[in-house]
Amino acid sequence: MTTVRRAVLTLPAAPLGPDNPLPALRAPAGAGAHAVDPRTLAELPRDMARGIGRDPLRSLLPAPVRDGYGRERTPADLDTIVIENDRLRVTVLPGLGGRVHSLHHKPTGRELLYRNPVFQPAAFALNGAWFSGGVEWNIGATGHTTLSCSPLHAATVRAPDGGPMLRLWEWERLRDLPFQVDLWLPEGSDFLYVGVRIRNPHERTAPVYWWSNIAVPEDRRVLAPADAAWHHGYERGLSRVPVPVTEGGTDRTYPLNSTHAADWFYDLPEGRRRWIAALDADGTGLVQTSTDPLRGRKLFVWGTGRGGRRWQEWLTEPGTPGYAEIQAGLARTQLEHLELAAGAEFSWLEAYGPLAADPATALGEDWGAARADVERSLSGALPRAAVDAAYTAWREGAADLAPEEVLAAGSGWGALEVLRGGHELPGTPFPESTLGPEQEPWRELLRTGVLPAPVTGAAPLIAPLVASPWRDMLETAPADPTTEYQLGIAQWHAGDRAQAVRSWERGLKEAGTRWPLLYCLAVADREDGHPERAADHFEEAFTDHEATAGGAEAATGPGTTTAGADDGEGRVLVATALGREALDALLAVDRPDRARALWHRLPDSARRRGAFRLIEVRLLLAERRPDEARAVFDAGFEVADLREGAEVLGELWRRFTDELLPDAYEFRMRPS
């Protein structure tokens, strides 16, 4: 019989650390890595171009940036939920985005996924912290979800066959949408079934993005029912290429045949069964299939170049095998978003399990024969009609069932939205009991029409809310510095930058603690093309925090509290975040003297961090001290939150030497 139980997984793990205390006013830092050149965009099919241009993120709001992690790993216990029958054992991490960590096939003893032996956050999620391995559920916008390292609600529910089913659910805040992921193992089944539903409870159309990302060992061949793919590299192009052989006669369905990191979005013909498989030299491996709404399939490779190899080491233990990703999404490419009508939903069913094909055929040069052989094997193991029937049974008989035993708790943001909007969401309750300190100021605004001054013991900054109903409430609330600060953030997110600046300037006139408002004005200056003024505002914000961090007046500022200001860890956290912004801004406008003066005022712990060692290199070069800049490289440093596609290390290295960039600093993901 199938069972669902709690368990603990012990891994070497780097702690996530605290979130960045500054509001995430800017678009994702790695957005450029997923961009498409405008000339290319004009040549694409019209519906694809519309999907690529649909509702790009103006900011990461209301999600926080998660950059508090490092790279020192110690053994840690991670809560898991294990789903098991006599054929499969599935290990899920409810506290880390509901990631499927392991899919173990018991009869053969094979692990079907790439299972990361460590937990090492890296800056790949839209808002920062992400980790590699397993199966992740990406919702929100192009990239890895902001929930990558966040807890989801989890509970048992009755599966369509009457056995136990694991339900994961949360409120995705970038697009303001609830979703659920139901996982179950029918008795005797070799396949894990996954029912997914995204609902739009609002009275407006919403942009929707979903990709299930599946990490597999890279020494595989990846097969899908397509003769062409849309190729996207870090050169920002998007072109339709033949599969499996591309320019130069290289078979790109083998991940290790690619030198550089790249995406291949398979162009699956209408009417064909949706599937993707990764098979080893014996013709065995993992297959993923789904009902038709999940139309997209993709292969991502790191490549065999130095940059790709370095990223592989960065995300796990050096010397361990590498991985590739096979993926499945709602659109043809990850660059597109779909529209979900008001009151409507997207729902589908996925299945994951082992596959055994004839290796001579599946790995042979005849691509048509290889695909046909895999599809025959899949049909024998799990007919298409069985997947469709399982979806119908789940959607009509189980998707709306109330959870039974609660196994884990997510955030209180869904409860707050249900409280405000009165949404009816059968199957995914967001009870008021899940509301916490972060939601309490907003609950008070909802109840009284007044956003309260932060109370002693709260976080240094009230977590923002930016959806239009909350913005409307802020506009009618009494205009004090706290409200003006939050209103400006909501206006900024809505694209009304001029009004946001006016709100922050009004709040600044009466604020006892000015640095949160000065920070926002600095970002506005930088985004609007005024770098000198931005540098002044960033520097002023840092100075104001220095002056008020320990003072009683800190409790009167927009979102600050006496506890947050007086707490040593809180002071260092804010000083580090503001200092990094101020130094970057001062160096951008060639003010090394002022940058050096601010450098000496940083907390000692900040100057030791890899991100600040990188800033130190920039500062030394600005001061015309290249030998000392080289010495920082020679001494060694690691920027824990280095972004995907970042090339800054190589750019700085070339400013003082023509030598080959050492492997430790080689993270470039495109041809030189």
XYZ file of C-alpha atoms in Angstrom:
672
model
C 0.000 0.000 0.000
C 1.075 3.585 -0.618
C 2.193 5.552 2.431
C 2.940 9.226 3.099
C 5.137 9.976 6.104
C 7.426 12.590 7.585
C 11.183 11.961 7.646
C 14.487 13.814 8.016
C 17.296 14.124 5.482
C 20.782 15.075 6.683
C 22.975 16.902 4.170
C 25.972 19.239 4.258
C 24.125 22.558 4.021
C 24.883 26.265 3.866
C 22.371 28.219 5.987
C 20.002 30.460 4.053
C 20.653 33.375 6.386
C 18.450 36.487 6.599
C 16.657 38.125 3.680
C 17.890 41.455 2.376
C 16.101 44.176 4.435
C 15.766 46.598 1.486
C 12.647 46.519 -0.749
C 13.306 44.845 -4.108
C 12.450 47.831 -6.332
C 14.376 46.661 -9.376
C 13.665 43.951 -11.922
C 15.460 40.623 -11.456
C 19.216 41.063 -11.720
C 19.564 38.118 -14.091
C 16.800 39.206 -16.472
C 19.324 39.991 -19.203
C 20.340 36.344 -19.380
C 16.808 35.476 -20.568
C 16.331 38.432 -22.920
C 15.784 38.249 -26.674
C 17.434 40.649 -29.065
C 14.800 43.065 -30.514
C 15.752 42.182 -34.088
C 15.245 38.506 -33.343
C 11.920 39.243 -31.650
C 10.575 40.856 -34.837
C 11.237 37.650 -36.792
C 9.444 35.245 -34.444
C 5.896 33.881 -34.868
C 3.432 36.543 -33.766
C 1.937 34.587 -30.855
C 5.394 33.719 -29.545
C 6.504 37.353 -29.717
C 3.335 38.400 -27.845
C 4.018 35.828 -25.134
C 7.612 37.006 -24.750
C 6.512 40.606 -24.387
C 3.594 39.899 -22.034
C 3.746 41.664 -18.657
C 7.477 41.663 -17.899
C 8.344 42.179 -14.253
C 8.934 45.809 -13.305
C 10.356 44.731 -9.961
C 10.599 41.738 -7.649
C 8.012 43.252 -5.328
C 6.554 42.146 -3.034
C 9.082 39.285 -2.731
C 12.288 39.932 -0.759
C 15.781 39.417 -2.131
C 17.349 36.367 -0.521
C 21.121 36.942 -0.368
C 22.025 36.128 3.220
C 23.563 32.716 2.533
C 27.245 31.830 2.306
C 29.300 28.847 1.202
C 30.291 27.213 4.484
C 28.428 23.919 4.751
C 27.866 21.855 7.880
C 25.588 18.815 8.396
C 21.965 19.912 8.767
C 18.646 18.085 9.155
C 16.091 18.911 6.466
C 12.426 18.021 6.974
C 11.114 15.747 4.245
C 7.897 14.004 3.277
C 8.267 10.527 1.798
C 5.674 9.022 -0.562
C 6.235 5.312 -1.079
C 4.686 2.240 -2.654
C 6.248 -1.125 -3.506
C 7.842 0.348 -6.669
C 8.912 3.939 -5.944
C 10.124 6.045 -3.039
C 9.705 9.810 -3.507
C 11.384 12.288 -1.158
C 9.949 15.821 -1.052
C 11.350 18.938 0.656
C 8.280 20.937 1.790
C 10.407 23.682 3.348
C 12.338 24.265 0.126
C 9.697 24.968 -2.497
C 8.243 21.457 -2.393
C 11.255 20.190 -4.375
C 11.279 16.472 -5.192
C 14.754 15.592 -3.941
C 14.775 11.930 -4.938
C 12.821 9.496 -7.107
C 14.110 6.038 -6.252
C 13.007 3.007 -8.288
C 13.029 0.128 -5.822
C 13.018 -2.930 -8.169
C 16.194 -1.771 -9.937
C 17.735 0.248 -7.104
C 18.161 3.194 -9.484
C 17.892 6.879 -8.652
C 15.972 8.410 -11.567
C 16.925 12.048 -10.858
C 20.133 13.937 -10.285
C 20.183 14.084 -6.494
C 22.411 16.846 -5.153
C 24.561 15.537 -2.255
C 24.631 19.020 -0.635
C 22.324 21.967 -0.067
C 24.122 24.997 -1.480
C 22.098 28.126 -2.271
C 23.189 30.185 -5.264
C 21.793 33.297 -6.947
C 19.687 31.660 -9.656
C 16.144 32.263 -8.399
C 14.395 35.434 -9.469
C 15.000 36.766 -5.965
C 18.287 35.047 -5.222
C 18.599 31.809 -3.253
C 18.120 28.615 -5.312
C 19.707 25.169 -5.313
C 20.187 22.480 -7.926
C 18.882 18.938 -8.211
C 15.593 17.028 -8.221
C 12.304 18.330 -9.602
C 11.310 21.931 -8.921
C 8.010 23.685 -9.531
C 8.600 27.080 -11.174
C 5.737 29.557 -11.117
C 5.746 33.348 -11.433
C 7.936 34.675 -14.238
C 10.792 33.615 -16.486
C 13.395 32.005 -14.255
C 13.463 30.020 -11.049
C 10.587 30.810 -8.704
C 10.937 33.132 -5.710
C 9.665 30.158 -3.679
C 12.751 28.032 -4.473
C 13.914 28.102 -0.850
C 10.601 28.902 0.867
C 8.190 26.638 2.758
C 4.947 25.473 1.167
C 1.799 24.303 2.908
C 1.646 20.502 2.893
C -1.014 18.004 3.914
C -2.377 14.571 3.086
C -5.491 14.251 0.909
C -7.363 11.273 -0.515
C -5.977 10.343 -3.944
C -8.348 9.405 -6.798
C -7.781 5.699 -6.034
C -8.554 6.181 -2.342
C -4.961 6.018 -1.142
C -3.014 8.888 0.440
C -1.876 11.854 -1.642
C 0.491 14.704 -0.748
C -0.820 18.198 -1.462
C 1.523 21.196 -1.642
C 0.090 24.691 -2.020
C 0.962 28.366 -1.636
C 0.130 31.898 -2.781
C 2.642 33.007 -5.418
C 3.217 36.705 -4.744
C 4.819 38.004 -7.972
C 1.639 37.261 -9.946
C -0.686 37.146 -6.905
C -2.020 33.642 -7.697
C -2.672 30.505 -5.611
C -1.475 27.135 -6.888
C -1.378 23.506 -5.784
C 0.744 20.460 -6.589
C -0.752 17.048 -5.743
C 1.596 14.028 -5.738
C 0.500 10.406 -5.438
C 1.599 6.866 -6.226
C -1.171 4.504 -7.293
C -0.691 1.091 -5.727
C 1.783 -0.954 -7.764
C 2.607 1.952 -10.070
C 6.065 2.681 -11.458
C 4.978 6.285 -12.044
C 4.588 9.255 -9.750
C 1.463 11.237 -10.684
C 1.506 15.007 -10.208
C -1.647 17.086 -10.581
C -1.063 20.834 -10.857
C -3.581 23.659 -10.700
C -3.108 27.437 -10.939
C -6.173 29.573 -10.200
C -6.941 33.218 -10.875
C -9.411 34.397 -8.209
C -9.229 38.026 -9.341
C -11.445 40.097 -11.626
C -8.609 40.711 -14.069
C -6.563 38.640 -16.484
C -3.271 37.422 -15.044
C 0.012 36.484 -16.754
C 1.008 32.899 -15.962
C 4.308 31.038 -16.151
C 4.997 27.422 -15.222
C 7.925 25.082 -15.857
C 8.652 21.809 -14.081
C 12.460 21.537 -14.040
C 13.914 18.037 -13.751
C 17.608 17.535 -13.022
C 19.122 14.374 -14.539
C 22.729 13.121 -14.832
C 24.321 14.778 -17.847
C 25.767 11.551 -19.307
C 22.434 10.833 -20.989
C 20.711 11.241 -24.317
C 17.640 13.462 -24.162
C 14.751 12.577 -26.460
C 11.456 14.343 -27.209
C 8.906 14.028 -30.048
C 10.273 16.898 -32.150
C 12.340 17.477 -35.281
C 13.159 21.103 -34.416
C 13.840 23.250 -31.390
C 14.069 26.906 -30.473
C 17.665 27.462 -29.421
C 18.393 30.169 -26.850
C 21.896 30.973 -25.661
C 23.436 33.671 -23.552
C 23.971 35.715 -26.722
C 20.234 36.660 -26.437
C 19.239 35.038 -29.702
C 16.286 32.714 -30.325
C 16.429 30.640 -33.494
C 14.713 27.526 -34.795
C 17.217 24.731 -35.399
C 16.945 21.088 -36.479
C 16.992 18.249 -33.948
C 19.137 16.321 -33.228
C 21.966 17.641 -35.425
C 22.805 21.334 -35.438
C 25.355 23.413 -37.298
C 28.684 21.616 -37.557
C 27.077 18.164 -37.475
C 27.017 17.880 -33.676
C 24.238 15.876 -32.030
C 23.014 18.238 -29.317
C 20.681 15.681 -27.734
C 23.751 14.549 -25.782
C 24.398 17.273 -23.146
C 28.132 16.589 -23.092
C 28.358 17.482 -26.801
C 27.761 21.186 -26.033
C 30.611 23.505 -25.111
C 28.570 26.391 -23.733
C 25.424 26.694 -21.626
C 22.265 26.814 -23.739
C 18.546 26.030 -23.895
C 16.781 23.924 -26.500
C 12.988 24.321 -26.441
C 11.604 21.420 -28.454
C 8.938 22.369 -30.982
C 6.410 19.597 -30.359
C 3.816 19.205 -33.161
C 0.167 19.684 -32.254
C -1.638 16.446 -31.486
C 1.490 14.517 -30.491
C 1.843 13.029 -27.029
C 3.828 15.292 -24.684
C 6.941 13.618 -23.234
C 10.673 13.962 -22.665
C 13.185 11.305 -21.609
C 16.818 11.093 -20.502
C 18.385 7.687 -21.167
C 21.820 6.283 -20.354
C 24.043 4.014 -22.444
C 21.869 1.009 -21.525
C 18.732 2.734 -22.849
C 17.315 3.173 -19.332
C 16.485 6.311 -17.405
C 13.674 8.740 -16.613
C 10.672 9.735 -18.677
C 8.248 12.578 -17.976
C 4.905 12.824 -19.742
C 1.765 14.900 -19.270
C -1.661 15.832 -20.493
C -1.700 18.227 -23.439
C -1.920 21.641 -21.677
C 1.714 21.260 -20.565
C 2.897 21.700 -24.146
C 6.544 22.808 -23.832
C 9.637 20.607 -23.438
C 13.199 21.770 -22.991
C 16.793 20.647 -22.540
C 19.206 22.873 -20.607
C 22.925 22.109 -20.636
C 25.818 23.703 -18.785
C 28.301 22.722 -21.462
C 31.803 21.355 -21.183
C 33.549 24.743 -21.265
C 35.366 26.129 -18.260
C 32.460 28.358 -17.229
C 29.913 25.558 -17.297
C 32.196 23.217 -15.362
C 32.819 25.898 -12.736
C 29.094 26.465 -12.242
C 28.588 22.718 -11.809
C 31.241 22.670 -9.067
C 29.767 25.819 -7.512
C 26.349 24.224 -7.065
C 27.560 20.969 -5.488
C 30.771 19.228 -4.413
C 33.810 19.352 -6.738
C 34.458 15.934 -8.221
C 30.791 14.887 -8.265
C 28.979 14.088 -11.541
C 27.345 16.942 -13.428
C 23.731 17.315 -14.447
C 21.480 18.655 -17.172
C 17.827 19.670 -16.952
C 14.862 18.336 -18.873
C 11.839 20.561 -18.425
C 8.139 20.856 -19.175
C 6.109 24.069 -19.350
C 2.849 25.705 -20.333
C 4.339 27.635 -23.267
C 6.731 26.640 -26.047
C 9.602 28.531 -24.423
C 10.443 29.844 -20.962
C 10.549 33.337 -22.389
C 6.762 33.396 -22.869
C 3.834 33.965 -20.504
C 0.229 32.890 -21.047
C -2.942 34.753 -20.095
C -5.277 33.312 -17.470
C -8.745 34.837 -17.534
C -10.451 36.145 -14.411
C -11.960 33.312 -12.380
C -10.341 30.653 -14.579
C -7.681 28.024 -13.965
C -4.929 26.060 -15.693
C -4.686 22.420 -14.636
C -2.891 19.342 -15.947
C -1.347 16.045 -14.889
C 2.304 14.984 -15.114
C 3.797 11.506 -14.656
C 7.405 10.625 -13.781
C 8.879 7.148 -13.923
C 11.485 4.720 -15.258
C 11.820 3.867 -18.929
C 13.729 1.108 -20.697
C 14.223 1.323 -24.461
C 16.367 -0.573 -26.958
C 19.767 1.156 -26.596
C 20.827 0.399 -30.154
C 17.760 2.224 -31.462
C 17.149 4.912 -28.851
C 20.793 5.968 -28.925
C 21.264 5.413 -32.636
C 21.734 7.913 -35.469
C 18.218 7.437 -36.884
C 16.357 10.119 -34.901
C 12.913 9.089 -36.125
C 13.511 5.468 -35.119
C 14.932 6.534 -31.746
C 11.873 8.632 -30.923
C 9.500 5.933 -32.094
C 11.211 3.319 -29.933
C 10.998 5.507 -26.839
C 7.364 6.309 -27.539
C 6.560 2.596 -27.911
C 8.256 1.866 -24.602
C 6.360 4.686 -22.936
C 3.055 3.483 -24.376
C 3.715 0.036 -22.965
C 4.657 1.373 -19.544
C 2.014 4.111 -19.305
C -0.504 4.532 -22.130
C -1.558 8.040 -23.073
C -5.182 7.161 -22.296
C -4.182 6.200 -18.740
C -2.648 9.644 -18.162
C -5.766 11.380 -19.476
C -7.997 9.174 -17.306
C -5.865 9.859 -14.228
C -6.167 13.599 -14.844
C -9.954 13.393 -15.118
C -10.222 11.308 -11.950
C -7.975 13.757 -10.063
C -9.577 16.943 -11.305
C -13.163 15.780 -10.838
C -12.743 13.670 -7.706
C -9.738 14.842 -5.698
C -8.445 18.326 -6.590
C -11.099 20.081 -4.475
C -10.959 17.728 -1.483
C -10.097 19.335 1.824
C -6.691 18.474 3.300
C -6.709 15.919 6.101
C -3.491 15.794 8.156
C -1.373 18.965 7.972
C 2.304 18.061 7.524
C 3.955 21.476 7.050
C 3.044 25.162 7.032
C 3.812 27.754 4.387
C 3.480 31.525 4.666
C 0.575 33.641 5.911
C 0.314 35.722 2.722
C -2.396 33.526 1.227
C -4.475 33.825 4.396
C -4.177 37.603 4.198
C -5.339 37.658 0.565
C -8.274 35.359 1.325
C -9.195 37.577 4.270
C -9.102 40.670 2.063
C -10.747 39.237 -1.034
C -13.094 36.644 0.433
C -11.824 34.097 -2.109
C -13.316 30.604 -2.158
C -10.538 28.124 -3.004
C -11.707 24.529 -2.438
C -8.823 22.212 -1.694
C -6.311 24.907 -0.745
C -7.346 26.535 2.523
C -5.436 29.538 3.781
C -6.747 29.774 7.362
C -6.293 32.863 9.531
C -4.279 30.731 11.944
C -1.377 30.926 9.474
C -1.162 34.723 9.717
C 2.061 35.856 11.384
C 3.943 39.007 12.392
C 4.733 39.935 8.779
C 1.045 40.067 7.903
C -0.176 41.739 11.092
C 0.377 45.407 10.039
C -1.565 44.757 6.836
C -4.322 42.965 8.702
C -4.604 46.079 10.867
C -4.832 48.274 7.756
C -7.584 46.031 6.448
C -9.455 46.199 9.743
C -9.032 49.885 10.641
C -7.922 51.700 7.490
C -4.692 52.725 9.243
C -1.258 51.182 8.705
C 0.137 51.030 12.244
C 3.503 52.382 13.236
C 5.805 49.381 13.611
C 5.801 47.972 17.106
C 8.758 47.034 19.219
C 9.856 43.506 18.416
C 8.785 43.581 14.773
C 11.155 43.275 11.837
C 13.164 46.392 10.947
C 11.077 46.888 7.794
C 7.432 46.019 7.165
C 7.274 43.579 4.270
C 5.599 45.485 1.404
C 2.374 44.688 -0.423
C 1.826 46.145 -3.876
C -1.376 44.732 -5.405
C -3.906 47.355 -6.444
C -6.391 46.716 -3.559
C -3.634 47.336 -1.018
C -2.449 50.394 -2.918
C -5.991 51.775 -2.819
C -6.112 51.306 0.962
C -2.751 53.043 1.402
C -3.954 56.000 -0.657
C -6.858 56.578 1.749
C -4.916 55.863 4.957
C -3.598 58.729 7.152
C -0.461 60.106 5.493
C 2.402 59.503 7.906
C 5.984 58.555 6.899
C 5.299 54.816 7.220
C 2.275 54.998 4.930
C 4.006 57.291 2.402
C 6.931 54.862 2.269
C 4.698 51.860 1.594
C 2.459 53.788 -0.802
C 5.495 54.858 -2.822
C 6.629 51.236 -3.073
C 3.197 50.180 -4.361
C 3.098 53.073 -6.832
C 6.583 52.251 -8.051
C 5.579 48.643 -8.670
C 2.523 49.813 -10.632
C 4.759 51.843 -12.945
C 3.797 55.266 -11.569
C 7.354 56.273 -10.770
C 6.760 60.022 -10.586
C 4.013 59.609 -8.011
C 6.157 57.146 -6.052
C 8.937 59.710 -5.813
C 6.455 62.338 -4.618
C 5.182 59.977 -1.909
C 8.711 59.242 -0.692
C 9.612 62.937 -0.717
C 6.501 63.746 1.348
C 7.378 61.040 3.840
C 10.955 62.276 4.069
C 9.870 65.688 5.373
C 8.557 64.260 8.649
C 10.478 61.012 9.030
C 12.544 60.544 12.159
C 14.505 57.799 10.432
C 15.194 58.773 6.839
C 17.302 55.978 5.387
C 14.480 53.751 4.014
C 13.029 56.695 2.073
C 16.473 57.868 0.947
C 17.228 54.372 -0.311
C 14.040 54.360 -2.406
C 14.832 57.793 -3.835
C 18.343 56.611 -4.686
C 16.988 53.653 -6.642
C 14.586 55.975 -8.457
C 17.466 58.290 -9.368
C 19.540 55.412 -10.720
C 16.677 53.899 -12.696
C 15.768 57.303 -14.153
C 19.298 58.025 -15.378
C 20.647 60.281 -12.612
C 23.651 58.300 -11.300
C 25.342 61.213 -9.487
C 22.184 62.043 -7.554
C 21.673 58.354 -6.866
C 25.155 58.107 -5.371
C 24.405 61.070 -3.099
C 21.150 59.517 -1.887
C 22.711 56.068 -1.288
C 25.554 57.645 0.676
C 23.107 59.777 2.657
C 20.990 56.711 3.443
C 24.054 54.871 4.774
C 25.022 57.876 6.902
C 21.498 58.273 8.284
C 21.415 54.617 9.277
C 24.740 55.058 11.057
C 23.387 58.032 12.977
C 20.008 56.610 13.963
C 20.569 52.864 14.240
C 21.048 53.004 17.984
C 18.699 55.873 18.759
C 15.206 55.758 20.158
C 13.984 57.874 17.266
C 14.487 54.828 15.008
C 11.055 53.594 16.074
C 9.400 56.539 14.314
C 10.758 55.813 10.841
C 8.871 54.151 8.008
C 9.074 50.512 8.914
C 11.945 50.728 11.406
C 11.669 49.671 15.026
C 13.661 50.205 18.188
C 14.286 46.456 18.356
C 15.506 46.288 14.777
C 17.767 49.310 15.211
C 19.219 48.308 18.575
C 19.753 44.660 17.709
C 23.387 44.220 16.660
C 22.610 41.679 13.962
C 19.879 43.895 12.536
C 22.180 46.920 12.423
C 24.875 44.971 10.611
C 22.341 43.540 8.148
C 21.038 46.975 7.134
C 24.495 48.569 7.123
C 25.816 45.797 4.887
C 22.950 46.106 2.399
C 23.105 49.911 2.254
C 26.906 49.914 2.118
C 26.980 47.581 -0.860
C 24.528 49.780 -2.742
C 26.357 52.994 -1.828
C 29.797 51.708 -2.804
C 28.507 50.434 -6.133
C 26.860 53.793 -6.849
C 29.938 55.848 -5.860
C 32.255 53.752 -8.017
C 29.837 53.996 -10.937
C 30.299 57.789 -10.973
C 34.071 57.651 -10.322
C 34.149 58.845 -6.715
C 36.827 56.556 -5.241
C 37.742 58.956 -2.402
C 34.207 58.958 -0.999
C 33.929 55.221 -1.636
C 37.128 54.615 0.348
C 35.847 56.720 3.232
C 32.602 54.732 3.309
C 34.551 51.471 3.046
C 36.236 52.176 6.366
C 32.828 52.706 8.017
C 31.502 49.276 7.012
C 31.065 46.545 9.624
C 34.141 44.304 9.751
C 32.023 41.270 8.915
C 30.845 42.943 5.710
C 34.350 43.711 4.445
C 35.255 40.031 4.810
C 32.405 38.858 2.565
C 33.213 37.854 -0.999
C 30.858 40.432 -2.492
C 32.804 43.185 -0.739
C 36.170 41.714 -1.742
C 34.921 42.123 -5.303
C 34.002 45.743 -4.554
C 37.470 46.175 -3.051
C 39.009 45.113 -6.375
C 36.908 47.732 -8.167
C 37.884 50.345 -5.598
C 41.605 49.563 -5.881
C 41.430 49.779 -9.669
C 39.633 53.127 -9.402
C 42.455 54.275 -7.140
C 44.984 53.118 -9.765
C 46.398 50.371 -7.554
C 46.317 47.381 -9.947
C 48.956 45.350 -8.116
C 46.882 45.421 -4.932
C 43.760 44.529 -6.926
C 45.615 41.529 -8.337
C 46.649 40.569 -4.805
C 42.983 40.298 -3.780
C 42.439 37.792 -6.600
C 45.592 35.905 -5.672
C 44.490 35.676 -2.035
C 41.205 34.127 -3.167
C 37.583 35.059 -2.579
C 34.122 33.728 -3.400
C 31.081 35.896 -4.169
C 28.354 33.680 -2.741
C 25.541 35.482 -4.594
C 27.219 35.759 -7.993
C 24.401 35.947 -10.558
C 23.801 33.559 -13.435
C 25.574 34.863 -16.518
C 27.766 37.262 -14.529
C 30.994 38.216 -16.307
C 32.318 40.836 -13.883
C 35.160 38.682 -12.562
C 36.636 38.222 -16.016
C 36.135 41.880 -16.897
C 38.026 43.033 -13.801
C 40.792 40.481 -14.302
C 41.462 41.775 -17.818
C 41.992 45.283 -16.451
C 45.310 44.342 -14.852
C 46.580 41.281 -16.718
C 46.452 39.370 -20.003
C 46.892 36.051 -18.207
C 44.215 33.366 -18.430
C 41.485 33.877 -15.839
C 41.951 31.206 -13.124
C 39.357 28.439 -13.116
C 38.108 29.532 -9.686
C 36.839 32.807 -11.214
C 35.641 31.509 -14.588
C 31.825 31.707 -14.602
C 31.215 32.968 -18.154
C 28.388 31.070 -19.824
C 28.774 32.225 -23.412
C 31.568 32.150 -25.996
C 34.299 34.694 -25.318
